[in-house]
């Protein structure tokens, strides 16, 4: 078994996309063998890896588009520091081809400025669909929807961006 402390964290960027009512976009993870979340039908905000040489905000914008089709969003804020989570022991050495122990994430809040028909979960070229369904939820509902090992990060994101919600 891979010793988790010997592995680095995967750099990642995430987006809390807020609609005009202050609700947050969540997508239901497509069930995929070997997914980093393990088995289950979890919901999450758009997020993904930062490519080598890519700035975190550029990665956040790219991931938002790749996973949701959304381009009409105004970025409002970001977390001050990287937020980190560790994978559970059974996923270390499995998720992300065994290269990482978890993720370090920079999170961004953005206001959705488009029409809902812009949201398109069909995969972009050379990608698999990340989500198979989506909805808008109150910020407070997020921790109960996400895979348990990401809940502390989501709680920090909520605390950081709470003032942006209209609730």
mmCIF file of N, CA and C in Angstrom, residues 11-17 45-51 54-71 73 75 77-78 82 105-110:
data_model
loop_
_atom_site.group_PDB
_atom_site.id
_atom_site.type_symbol
_atom_site.label_atom_id
_atom_site.label_comp_id
_atom_site.label_asym_id
_atom_site.label_seq_id
_atom_site.Cartn_x
_atom_site.Cartn_y
_atom_site.Cartn_z
ATOM 1 N N UNK A 11 -2.855 19.906 -7.298
ATOM 2 C CA UNK A 11 -3.354 21.282 -7.380
ATOM 3 C C UNK A 11 -4.674 21.328 -8.138
ATOM 4 N N UNK A 12 -5.634 22.034 -7.597
ATOM 5 C CA UNK A 12 -6.985 22.032 -8.130
ATOM 6 C C UNK A 12 -7.611 23.410 -7.944
ATOM 7 N N UNK A 13 -8.562 23.747 -8.799
ATOM 8 C CA UNK A 13 -9.332 24.985 -8.674
ATOM 9 C C UNK A 13 -10.820 24.629 -8.704
ATOM 10 N N UNK A 14 -11.597 25.328 -7.879
ATOM 11 C CA UNK A 14 -13.030 25.084 -7.822
ATOM 12 C C UNK A 14 -13.810 26.381 -7.926
ATOM 13 N N UNK A 15 -15.077 26.257 -8.336
ATOM 14 C CA UNK A 15 -15.933 27.431 -8.511
ATOM 15 C C UNK A 15 -17.257 27.235 -7.787
ATOM 16 N N UNK A 16 -17.577 28.184 -6.910
ATOM 17 C CA UNK A 16 -18.917 28.272 -6.331
ATOM 18 C C UNK A 16 -19.683 29.225 -7.235
ATOM 19 N N UNK A 17 -20.513 28.674 -8.101
ATOM 20 C CA UNK A 17 -21.284 29.462 -9.051
ATOM 21 C C UNK A 17 -22.632 29.794 -8.424
ATOM 22 N N UNK A 45 -19.622 21.044 -6.517
ATOM 23 C CA UNK A 45 -19.440 22.227 -7.344
ATOM 24 C C UNK A 45 -18.381 21.913 -8.394
ATOM 25 N N UNK A 46 -18.351 22.668 -9.505
ATOM 26 C CA UNK A 46 -17.334 22.433 -10.533
ATOM 27 C C UNK A 46 -15.924 22.621 -9.962
ATOM 28 N N UNK A 47 -15.057 21.711 -10.295
ATOM 29 C CA UNK A 47 -13.674 21.782 -9.824
ATOM 30 C C UNK A 47 -12.831 20.838 -10.652
ATOM 31 N N UNK A 48 -11.535 21.080 -10.662
ATOM 32 C CA UNK A 48 -10.657 20.178 -11.391
ATOM 33 C C UNK A 48 -9.213 20.606 -11.311
ATOM 34 N N UNK A 49 -8.360 19.777 -11.849
ATOM 35 C CA UNK A 49 -6.922 19.979 -11.762
ATOM 36 C C UNK A 49 -6.419 21.201 -12.506
ATOM 37 N N UNK A 50 -5.342 21.738 -11.987
ATOM 38 C CA UNK A 50 -4.654 22.871 -12.609
ATOM 39 C C UNK A 50 -3.537 22.293 -13.468
ATOM 40 N N UNK A 51 -3.558 22.624 -14.743
ATOM 41 C CA UNK A 51 -2.528 22.127 -15.647
ATOM 42 C C UNK A 51 -1.188 22.809 -15.372
ATOM 43 N N UNK A 54 -0.446 26.654 -15.719
ATOM 44 C CA UNK A 54 -1.737 27.348 -15.739
ATOM 45 C C UNK A 54 -1.965 28.058 -14.411
ATOM 46 N N UNK A 55 -2.511 29.264 -14.462
ATOM 47 C CA UNK A 55 -2.882 29.991 -13.250
ATOM 48 C C UNK A 55 -4.160 29.386 -12.681
ATOM 49 N N UNK A 56 -4.322 29.453 -11.357
ATOM 50 C CA UNK A 56 -5.481 28.841 -10.700
ATOM 51 C C UNK A 56 -6.807 29.418 -11.215
ATOM 52 N N UNK A 57 -6.896 30.735 -11.384
ATOM 53 C CA UNK A 57 -8.158 31.307 -11.857
ATOM 54 C C UNK A 57 -8.454 30.878 -13.297
ATOM 55 N N UNK A 58 -7.438 30.787 -14.118
ATOM 56 C CA UNK A 58 -7.642 30.303 -15.490
ATOM 57 C C UNK A 58 -8.147 28.865 -15.466
ATOM 58 N N UNK A 59 -7.601 28.051 -14.570
ATOM 59 C CA UNK A 59 -8.058 26.667 -14.431
ATOM 60 C C UNK A 59 -9.512 26.628 -13.970
ATOM 61 N N UNK A 60 -9.875 27.506 -13.040
ATOM 62 C CA UNK A 60 -11.254 27.555 -12.550
ATOM 63 C C UNK A 60 -12.210 27.895 -13.688
ATOM 64 N N UNK A 61 -11.864 28.870 -14.493
ATOM 65 C CA UNK A 61 -12.714 29.244 -15.631
ATOM 66 C C UNK A 61 -12.816 28.097 -16.649
ATOM 67 N N UNK A 62 -11.693 27.444 -16.906
ATOM 68 C CA UNK A 62 -11.681 26.321 -17.842
ATOM 69 C C UNK A 62 -12.537 25.171 -17.316
ATOM 70 N N UNK A 63 -12.350 24.821 -16.057
ATOM 71 C CA UNK A 63 -13.125 23.727 -15.469
ATOM 72 C C UNK A 63 -14.613 24.051 -15.463
ATOM 73 N N UNK A 64 -14.968 25.293 -15.157
ATOM 74 C CA UNK A 64 -16.376 25.688 -15.176
ATOM 75 C C UNK A 64 -16.966 25.451 -16.561
ATOM 76 N N UNK A 65 -16.252 25.862 -17.593
ATOM 77 C CA UNK A 65 -16.735 25.660 -18.954
ATOM 78 C C UNK A 65 -16.767 24.172 -19.319
ATOM 79 N N UNK A 66 -15.666 23.440 -19.023
ATOM 80 C CA UNK A 66 -15.615 22.026 -19.400
ATOM 81 C C UNK A 66 -16.735 21.218 -18.747
ATOM 82 N N UNK A 67 -17.044 21.515 -17.493
ATOM 83 C CA UNK A 67 -18.004 20.700 -16.751
ATOM 84 C C UNK A 67 -19.449 21.160 -16.888
ATOM 85 N N UNK A 68 -19.660 22.447 -17.209
ATOM 86 C CA UNK A 68 -21.031 22.984 -17.215
ATOM 87 C C UNK A 68 -21.413 23.717 -18.490
ATOM 88 N N UNK A 69 -20.439 24.065 -19.330
ATOM 89 C CA UNK A 69 -20.714 24.867 -20.515
ATOM 90 C C UNK A 69 -20.836 26.355 -20.217
ATOM 91 N N UNK A 70 -20.715 26.747 -18.970
ATOM 92 C CA UNK A 70 -20.917 28.144 -18.569
ATOM 93 C C UNK A 70 -19.686 28.988 -18.891
ATOM 94 N N UNK A 71 -19.932 30.072 -19.614
ATOM 95 C CA UNK A 71 -18.902 31.089 -19.876
ATOM 96 C C UNK A 71 -19.325 32.448 -19.316
ATOM 97 N N UNK A 73 -20.051 34.229 -16.587
ATOM 98 C CA UNK A 73 -19.941 34.307 -15.132
ATOM 99 C C UNK A 73 -18.939 35.394 -14.776
ATOM 100 N N UNK A 75 -16.392 36.585 -11.991
ATOM 101 C CA UNK A 75 -15.667 36.105 -10.822
ATOM 102 C C UNK A 75 -15.604 37.224 -9.786
ATOM 103 N N UNK A 77 -14.645 36.633 -6.047
ATOM 104 C CA UNK A 77 -13.751 36.479 -4.891
ATOM 105 C C UNK A 77 -13.033 35.143 -4.988
ATOM 106 N N UNK A 78 -12.014 34.985 -4.159
ATOM 107 C CA UNK A 78 -11.310 33.717 -4.065
ATOM 108 C C UNK A 78 -10.905 33.477 -2.622
ATOM 109 N N UNK A 82 -4.853 28.075 0.017
ATOM 110 C CA UNK A 82 -5.217 26.769 -0.521
ATOM 111 C C UNK A 82 -5.964 26.001 0.563
ATOM 112 N N UNK A 105 -6.757 22.980 -2.982
ATOM 113 C CA UNK A 105 -7.693 23.662 -3.864
ATOM 114 C C UNK A 105 -7.737 25.162 -3.599
ATOM 115 N N UNK A 106 -7.779 25.924 -4.686
ATOM 116 C CA UNK A 106 -8.071 27.355 -4.629
ATOM 117 C C UNK A 106 -9.496 27.487 -5.134
ATOM 118 N N UNK A 107 -10.341 28.138 -4.335
ATOM 119 C CA UNK A 107 -11.757 28.267 -4.676
ATOM 120 C C UNK A 107 -12.101 29.690 -5.073
ATOM 121 N N UNK A 108 -13.014 29.802 -6.025
ATOM 122 C CA UNK A 108 -13.480 31.083 -6.543
ATOM 123 C C UNK A 108 -15.002 31.134 -6.445
ATOM 124 N N UNK A 109 -15.519 32.309 -6.136
ATOM 125 C CA UNK A 109 -16.962 32.551 -6.194
ATOM 126 C C UNK A 109 -17.227 33.326 -7.470
ATOM 127 N N UNK A 110 -18.279 32.944 -8.174
ATOM 128 C CA UNK A 110 -18.642 33.618 -9.422
ATOM 129 C C UNK A 110 -20.159 33.747 -9.488
#
